[in-house]
XYZ file of C-alpha atoms in Angstrom:
65
model
C -2.987 30.888 -3.496
C -2.139 28.661 -0.474
C 0.948 26.462 -0.529
C -0.083 22.820 -0.779
C 1.063 20.476 1.986
C 2.748 23.352 3.871
C 6.141 22.695 2.243
C 6.234 19.097 3.508
C 7.190 16.226 1.213
C 3.996 14.700 -0.061
C 2.399 13.873 -3.378
C -1.045 14.877 -4.516
C -3.753 12.222 -4.430
C -3.686 9.657 -7.217
C -7.294 8.638 -6.622
C -9.718 8.698 -9.537
C -12.008 11.686 -9.208
C -15.257 9.902 -10.138
C -14.650 6.566 -8.402
C -16.500 5.574 -5.226
C -13.763 3.910 -3.186
C -16.385 2.615 -0.724
C -17.815 0.368 -3.453
C -16.867 -3.309 -3.674
C -13.960 -4.034 -5.953
C -10.459 -5.379 -6.259
C -7.668 -3.062 -5.189
C -3.905 -3.319 -5.591
C -1.891 -2.124 -2.626
C 1.785 -1.252 -2.852
C 3.869 -0.878 0.286
C 7.193 0.908 -0.081
C 9.745 0.394 2.657
C 12.796 2.379 3.654
C 15.802 1.199 1.692
C 13.534 -1.082 -0.357
C 14.095 -3.861 2.200
C 11.998 -6.998 2.027
C 10.244 -6.833 5.391
C 7.406 -9.232 4.526
C 9.112 -11.899 2.427
C 10.580 -12.133 -1.043
C 9.575 -12.923 -4.593
C 10.831 -16.166 -6.049
C 9.818 -17.949 -9.269
C 6.763 -15.713 -9.714
C 5.471 -16.298 -6.181
C 5.768 -14.405 -2.919
C 7.352 -16.351 -0.093
C 6.165 -14.711 3.119
C 8.334 -14.563 6.221
C 6.793 -14.425 9.731
C 6.044 -10.692 9.479
C 4.478 -11.259 6.059
C 2.254 -14.028 7.402
C 1.083 -11.774 10.245
C 0.371 -8.955 7.780
C -1.521 -11.335 5.466
C -3.614 -12.752 8.313
C -4.554 -9.250 9.458
C -5.275 -8.075 5.903
C -7.534 -11.068 5.234
C -9.314 -10.430 8.535
C -10.572 -7.034 7.351
C -14.232 -7.347 6.330
């Protein structure tokens, strides 16, 4: 049996086996950063306050068709 991921740190896919990810739908994206630093803004009073990098990321994300 072959060794998965060739001994490199990686997790197996968490995708649902029977889901068509090309279909329209709402998706939740989590971005983990080194040291858990807040690179895109911070949460405050139940809202996300974006910094400049966060605004750039949001503009680019919303520009994806």
